[in-house]
Amino acid sequence: MICSPFEMRVEVLAQTFIEEAPKIEKAMKAFISLVAARSMAYSTQCSSDEVIVAATAGSFSCSLNDALLCARFLLTAINSYQILDDDLKLGLVEKMSKKETTEKKVIQVVWNRILEQTQKPSKIFGRSMLRVVFPGILKQFEQQPKIKSSNTVPSCMDGFLMEFDRLLQFQKPLCFTDDITDDSKLIWGLDGGESELMKRVEQRTKNSNDRKKRAASNESFVAGLPEILEE
């Protein structure tokens, strides 16, 4: 049987998406750990390790229990989401090029085929695929207020969705230097965020050493004040 160019494109792109790592489910676990660590770091009983993982003040955080509940609702939405024709236009400009239209159609076919095979997209796909479909998933939450008004849904659900979307869609700007922390790497890094964590440990050690040097310099200056005054 001879495949059409479109079917061939579907097969090629499907393989690319399937091979991408980390998978959505693994990234979700990392995200749960991140927001829970932030919450602990903001408390008065935070450890040095939690401070290393935590982002800058003001970032979204919630308790571990709330994060687990939010993740469960979001993963359920992801794994039951079917891409409709209208969903392909979400988050895009009004007029798509022919190439863009074809790419979105291919993604629609690949994603929906996984659902038809009763498999979970969160176990199969990674960041690239989720970036395309997530606007539709967010729209689904907006159109189903009963989900968020349920007593079983944490009040932080909106914040959880917004922060997950922010780190999902984040793209490093040109002015972004290596010494700036990037929480998205903790979630979507190919190494599971190990290099980002190591960078934070090294930066924390450097900051600590710098503080000690400044303190020693100040103490030396203060100790020499009497001699200076006597001259």
mmCIF file of C-alpha atoms in Angstrom, residues 17 77-90 103-116 121 125 128-137 140:
data_model
loop_
_atom_site.group_PDB
_atom_site.id
_atom_site.type_symbol
_atom_site.label_atom_id
_atom_site.label_comp_id
_atom_site.label_asym_id
_atom_site.label_seq_id
_atom_site.Cartn_x
_atom_site.Cartn_y
_atom_site.Cartn_z
ATOM 1 C CA PHE A 17 7.219 13.294 19.145
ATOM 2 C CA ALA A 77 -7.691 16.587 31.238
ATOM 3 C CA ILE A 78 -4.580 15.994 29.126
ATOM 4 C CA ASN A 79 -5.215 12.280 28.706
ATOM 5 C CA SER A 80 -8.854 12.770 27.730
ATOM 6 C CA TYR A 81 -8.356 15.800 25.488
ATOM 7 C CA GLN A 82 -9.258 15.351 21.836
ATOM 8 C CA ILE A 83 -8.012 17.935 19.354
ATOM 9 C CA LEU A 84 -10.848 19.387 17.297
ATOM 10 C CA ASP A 85 -10.438 21.426 14.120
ATOM 11 C CA ASP A 86 -11.203 24.706 15.907
ATOM 12 C CA ASP A 87 -8.578 23.946 18.561
ATOM 13 C CA LEU A 88 -5.814 24.147 15.972
ATOM 14 C CA LYS A 89 -6.328 27.917 15.746
ATOM 15 C CA LEU A 90 -5.853 28.560 19.463
ATOM 16 C CA GLU A 103 1.795 20.809 10.669
ATOM 17 C CA LYS A 104 -1.171 21.412 12.963
ATOM 18 C CA LYS A 105 -3.277 18.877 11.102
ATOM 19 C CA VAL A 106 -0.503 16.312 11.440
ATOM 20 C CA ILE A 107 -0.310 16.970 15.178
ATOM 21 C CA GLN A 108 -4.075 16.575 15.439
ATOM 22 C CA VAL A 109 -3.933 13.186 13.728
ATOM 23 C CA VAL A 110 -0.987 11.947 15.806
ATOM 24 C CA TRP A 111 -2.521 12.999 19.141
ATOM 25 C CA ASN A 112 -6.015 11.704 18.390
ATOM 26 C CA ARG A 113 -4.682 8.364 17.168
ATOM 27 C CA ILE A 114 -3.070 7.785 20.544
ATOM 28 C CA LEU A 115 -6.449 8.391 22.191
ATOM 29 C CA GLU A 116 -8.118 5.980 19.788
ATOM 30 C CA PRO A 121 -0.646 11.010 25.774
ATOM 31 C CA PHE A 125 4.552 12.734 24.343
ATOM 32 C CA SER A 128 6.761 19.994 21.920
ATOM 33 C CA MET A 129 3.422 18.265 21.508
ATOM 34 C CA LEU A 130 1.998 19.648 24.749
ATOM 35 C CA ARG A 131 2.936 23.201 23.761
ATOM 36 C CA VAL A 132 0.607 22.911 20.792
ATOM 37 C CA VAL A 133 -2.376 21.354 22.564
ATOM 38 C CA PHE A 134 -2.179 23.130 25.937
ATOM 39 C CA PRO A 135 -4.107 26.272 24.873
ATOM 40 C CA GLY A 136 -7.045 24.000 24.066
ATOM 41 C CA ILE A 137 -6.746 22.260 27.422
ATOM 42 C CA GLN A 140 -11.511 23.401 28.354
#
